[in-house]
């Protein structure tokens, strides 16, 4: 399972990006922001790249892999 290492919405706020600003300027869509709030990792490379750009982070700073013991090959 891939999950966020940080509170992405809080990190965006700390960088000066409010939810209103992100929506109003069409930087992130409502579904993407809802997924982030619910700790559902956004699935597109485009959105992950955008988050990395906005937060001045690398993907490894933003995401981590947690092994799922119930998953089989």
CSV table of N, CA and C in Angstrom, one decimal:
chain,number,residue,atom,x,y,z
A,1,UNK,N,0.8,-1.2,0.0
A,1,UNK,CA,0.0,0.0,0.0
A,1,UNK,C,0.9,1.2,0.0
A,2,UNK,N,0.5,2.2,-0.8
A,2,UNK,CA,1.2,3.5,-0.8
A,2,UNK,C,0.4,4.5,0.0
A,3,UNK,N,1.1,5.2,0.9
A,3,UNK,CA,0.4,6.3,1.6
A,3,UNK,C,1.3,7.5,1.8
A,4,UNK,N,0.6,8.6,2.2
A,4,UNK,CA,1.4,9.8,2.4
A,4,UNK,C,2.2,9.7,3.7
A,5,UNK,N,3.3,10.3,3.7
A,5,UNK,CA,4.2,10.4,4.9
A,5,UNK,C,3.8,11.6,5.7
A,6,UNK,N,3.2,12.6,5.1
A,6,UNK,CA,2.8,13.9,5.7
A,6,UNK,C,1.4,14.2,5.6
A,7,UNK,N,0.9,15.2,6.3
A,7,UNK,CA,-0.4,15.7,6.1
A,7,UNK,C,-0.3,16.7,4.9
A,8,UNK,N,-0.7,16.3,3.8
A,8,UNK,CA,-0.5,17.0,2.5
A,8,UNK,C,-1.3,18.4,2.6
A,9,UNK,N,-2.5,18.4,3.0
A,9,UNK,CA,-3.3,19.6,3.1
A,9,UNK,C,-2.7,20.6,4.0
A,10,UNK,N,-2.2,20.1,5.2
A,10,UNK,CA,-1.5,21.0,6.1
A,10,UNK,C,-0.2,21.6,5.5
A,11,UNK,N,0.5,20.7,4.8
A,11,UNK,CA,1.8,21.2,4.2
A,11,UNK,C,1.5,22.2,3.1
A,12,UNK,N,0.4,22.0,2.3
A,12,UNK,CA,0.0,23.0,1.3
A,12,UNK,C,-0.3,24.3,2.0
A,13,UNK,N,-1.1,24.3,3.1
A,13,UNK,CA,-1.4,25.5,3.8
A,13,UNK,C,-0.2,26.2,4.3
A,14,UNK,N,0.8,25.4,4.8
A,14,UNK,CA,2.0,26.0,5.3
A,14,UNK,C,2.8,26.7,4.2
A,15,UNK,N,2.6,26.3,3.0
A,15,UNK,CA,3.3,26.9,1.8
A,15,UNK,C,2.4,28.0,1.3
A,16,UNK,N,1.3,28.3,1.9
A,16,UNK,CA,0.4,29.4,1.4
A,16,UNK,C,-0.6,29.1,0.5
A,17,UNK,N,-0.9,27.8,0.3
A,17,UNK,CA,-2.0,27.3,-0.7
A,17,UNK,C,-3.2,26.9,0.1
A,18,UNK,N,-4.2,27.7,0.1
A,18,UNK,CA,-5.5,27.4,0.8
A,18,UNK,C,-6.3,26.5,-0.2
A,19,UNK,N,-7.3,25.8,0.4
A,19,UNK,CA,-8.2,25.0,-0.4
A,19,UNK,C,-8.9,25.9,-1.5
A,20,UNK,N,-9.3,27.0,-1.0
A,20,UNK,CA,-10.0,27.9,-2.0
A,20,UNK,C,-9.1,28.3,-3.1
A,21,UNK,N,-7.9,28.7,-2.8
A,21,UNK,CA,-6.9,29.1,-3.8
A,21,UNK,C,-6.6,28.0,-4.8
A,22,UNK,N,-6.5,26.8,-4.3
A,22,UNK,CA,-6.2,25.6,-5.2
A,22,UNK,C,-7.3,25.3,-6.1
A,23,UNK,N,-8.6,25.4,-5.6
A,23,UNK,CA,-9.8,25.2,-6.4
A,23,UNK,C,-10.0,26.3,-7.4
A,24,UNK,N,-10.0,27.6,-6.8
A,24,UNK,CA,-10.3,28.7,-7.6
A,24,UNK,C,-9.4,28.9,-8.8
A,25,UNK,N,-8.1,28.6,-8.6
A,25,UNK,CA,-7.1,28.7,-9.7
A,25,UNK,C,-6.9,27.5,-10.5
A,26,UNK,N,-7.8,26.5,-10.2
A,26,UNK,CA,-7.8,25.2,-11.0
A,26,UNK,C,-6.5,24.5,-11.0
A,27,UNK,N,-5.8,24.6,-9.8
A,27,UNK,CA,-4.5,23.9,-9.6
A,27,UNK,C,-4.8,22.4,-9.2
A,28,UNK,N,-5.7,22.2,-8.3
A,28,UNK,CA,-6.2,20.9,-8.0
A,28,UNK,C,-7.7,20.8,-8.0
A,29,UNK,N,-8.2,19.7,-8.5
A,29,UNK,CA,-9.7,19.6,-8.6
A,29,UNK,C,-10.2,19.1,-7.3
A,30,UNK,N,-11.6,19.3,-7.1
A,30,UNK,CA,-12.2,18.9,-5.9
A,30,UNK,C,-12.0,17.5,-5.5
A,31,UNK,N,-12.1,16.6,-6.5
A,31,UNK,CA,-12.0,15.1,-6.2
A,31,UNK,C,-10.6,14.9,-5.7
A,32,UNK,N,-9.6,15.5,-6.3
A,32,UNK,CA,-8.2,15.3,-5.9
A,32,UNK,C,-8.0,15.8,-4.5
A,33,UNK,N,-8.6,16.9,-4.2
A,33,UNK,CA,-8.4,17.5,-2.8
A,33,UNK,C,-9.2,16.6,-1.8
A,34,UNK,N,-10.3,16.1,-2.2
A,34,UNK,CA,-11.1,15.2,-1.3
A,34,UNK,C,-10.2,13.9,-1.0
A,35,UNK,N,-9.6,13.4,-2.1
A,35,UNK,CA,-8.8,12.2,-1.9
A,35,UNK,C,-7.6,12.5,-1.0
A,36,UNK,N,-7.0,13.6,-1.1
A,36,UNK,CA,-5.9,14.0,-0.3
A,36,UNK,C,-6.4,14.1,1.2
A,37,UNK,N,-7.5,14.8,1.4
A,37,UNK,CA,-8.0,14.9,2.7
A,37,UNK,C,-8.3,13.6,3.4
A,38,UNK,N,-8.8,12.6,2.6
A,38,UNK,CA,-9.1,11.3,3.1
A,38,UNK,C,-7.9,10.3,3.1
A,39,UNK,N,-6.8,10.9,2.8
A,39,UNK,CA,-5.5,10.1,2.8
A,39,UNK,C,-5.5,9.0,1.8
A,40,UNK,N,-6.2,9.3,0.7
A,40,UNK,CA,-6.2,8.4,-0.5
A,40,UNK,C,-5.1,9.0,-1.4
A,41,UNK,N,-4.1,8.3,-1.7
A,41,UNK,CA,-3.0,8.8,-2.5
A,41,UNK,C,-3.6,9.0,-4.0
A,42,UNK,N,-3.3,10.2,-4.5
A,42,UNK,CA,-3.8,10.6,-5.8
A,42,UNK,C,-3.1,9.7,-6.8
A,43,UNK,N,-3.8,9.1,-7.8
A,43,UNK,CA,-3.3,8.1,-8.6
A,43,UNK,C,-2.4,8.5,-9.8
A,44,UNK,N,-2.5,9.7,-10.2
A,44,UNK,CA,-1.8,10.1,-11.4
A,44,UNK,C,-0.4,10.7,-11.1
A,45,UNK,N,0.5,10.4,-12.0
A,45,UNK,CA,1.8,10.9,-11.9
A,45,UNK,C,1.8,12.4,-12.0
A,46,UNK,N,0.9,12.9,-12.8
A,46,UNK,CA,0.7,14.4,-13.0
A,46,UNK,C,0.4,15.0,-11.7
A,47,UNK,N,-0.5,14.5,-10.9
A,47,UNK,CA,-0.9,15.1,-9.6
A,47,UNK,C,0.2,14.9,-8.6
A,48,UNK,N,0.9,13.8,-8.6
A,48,UNK,CA,2.0,13.6,-7.7
A,48,UNK,C,3.1,14.6,-8.0
A,49,UNK,N,3.4,14.8,-9.3
A,49,UNK,CA,4.4,15.7,-9.7
A,49,UNK,C,4.0,17.1,-9.3
A,50,UNK,N,2.8,17.5,-9.5
A,50,UNK,CA,2.3,18.8,-9.1
A,50,UNK,C,2.4,19.0,-7.6
A,51,UNK,N,2.1,18.0,-6.8
A,51,UNK,CA,2.2,18.2,-5.3
A,51,UNK,C,3.7,18.3,-5.0
A,52,UNK,N,4.6,17.6,-5.6
A,52,UNK,CA,6.0,17.7,-5.3
A,52,UNK,C,6.5,19.1,-5.7
A,53,UNK,N,6.0,19.7,-6.8
A,53,UNK,CA,6.4,21.0,-7.2
A,53,UNK,C,5.9,22.1,-6.2
A,54,UNK,N,4.6,22.0,-5.8
A,54,UNK,CA,4.0,22.9,-4.9
A,54,UNK,C,4.7,22.9,-3.5
A,55,UNK,N,5.0,21.7,-3.1
A,55,UNK,CA,5.6,21.5,-1.7
A,55,UNK,C,7.1,21.5,-1.7
A,56,UNK,N,7.7,21.6,-2.9
A,56,UNK,CA,9.2,21.6,-3.1
A,56,UNK,C,9.8,20.3,-2.4
A,57,UNK,N,9.2,19.2,-2.8
A,57,UNK,CA,9.6,17.9,-2.3
A,57,UNK,C,9.9,16.9,-3.4
A,58,UNK,N,10.5,15.8,-3.0
A,58,UNK,CA,10.7,14.7,-3.9
A,58,UNK,C,9.6,13.7,-3.6
A,59,UNK,N,9.2,12.8,-4.5
A,59,UNK,CA,8.2,11.8,-4.3
A,59,UNK,C,8.4,11.0,-3.0
A,60,UNK,N,9.7,10.7,-2.7
A,60,UNK,CA,10.0,9.9,-1.5
A,60,UNK,C,9.8,10.7,-0.2
A,61,UNK,N,9.8,12.0,-0.3
A,61,UNK,CA,9.4,12.8,0.9
A,61,UNK,C,8.0,12.8,1.1
A,62,UNK,N,7.2,12.5,0.1
A,62,UNK,CA,5.7,12.7,0.2
A,62,UNK,C,5.0,11.3,0.4
A,63,UNK,N,5.6,10.3,-0.2
A,63,UNK,CA,5.0,8.9,-0.2
A,63,UNK,C,5.8,7.9,0.4
A,64,UNK,N,5.2,6.8,1.0
A,64,UNK,CA,5.9,5.7,1.5
A,64,UNK,C,5.1,4.4,1.1
A,65,UNK,N,5.9,3.3,1.0
A,65,UNK,CA,5.2,2.0,0.7
A,65,UNK,C,5.1,1.3,2.0
A,66,UNK,N,4.0,0.8,2.3
A,66,UNK,CA,3.7,-0.1,3.5
A,66,UNK,C,3.3,-1.5,3.0
A,67,UNK,N,4.1,-2.5,3.3
A,67,UNK,CA,3.8,-3.8,2.8
A,67,UNK,C,2.4,-4.3,3.4
A,68,UNK,N,1.7,-4.9,2.5
A,68,UNK,CA,0.4,-5.5,2.9
A,68,UNK,C,0.5,-7.0,3.0
A,69,UNK,N,0.5,-7.5,4.3
A,69,UNK,CA,0.8,-8.9,4.5
A,69,UNK,C,-0.3,-9.8,3.9
A,70,UNK,N,-1.5,-9.3,3.6
A,70,UNK,CA,-2.5,-10.1,3.1
A,70,UNK,C,-2.4,-10.3,1.6
A,71,UNK,N,-1.6,-9.5,0.9
A,71,UNK,CA,-1.5,-9.6,-0.5
A,71,UNK,C,-0.6,-10.7,-0.9
A,72,UNK,N,-1.0,-11.4,-2.0
A,72,UNK,CA,-0.1,-12.4,-2.5
A,72,UNK,C,0.3,-12.1,-4.0
A,73,UNK,N,1.3,-12.8,-4.5
A,73,UNK,CA,1.8,-12.5,-5.8
A,73,UNK,C,0.9,-13.1,-6.8
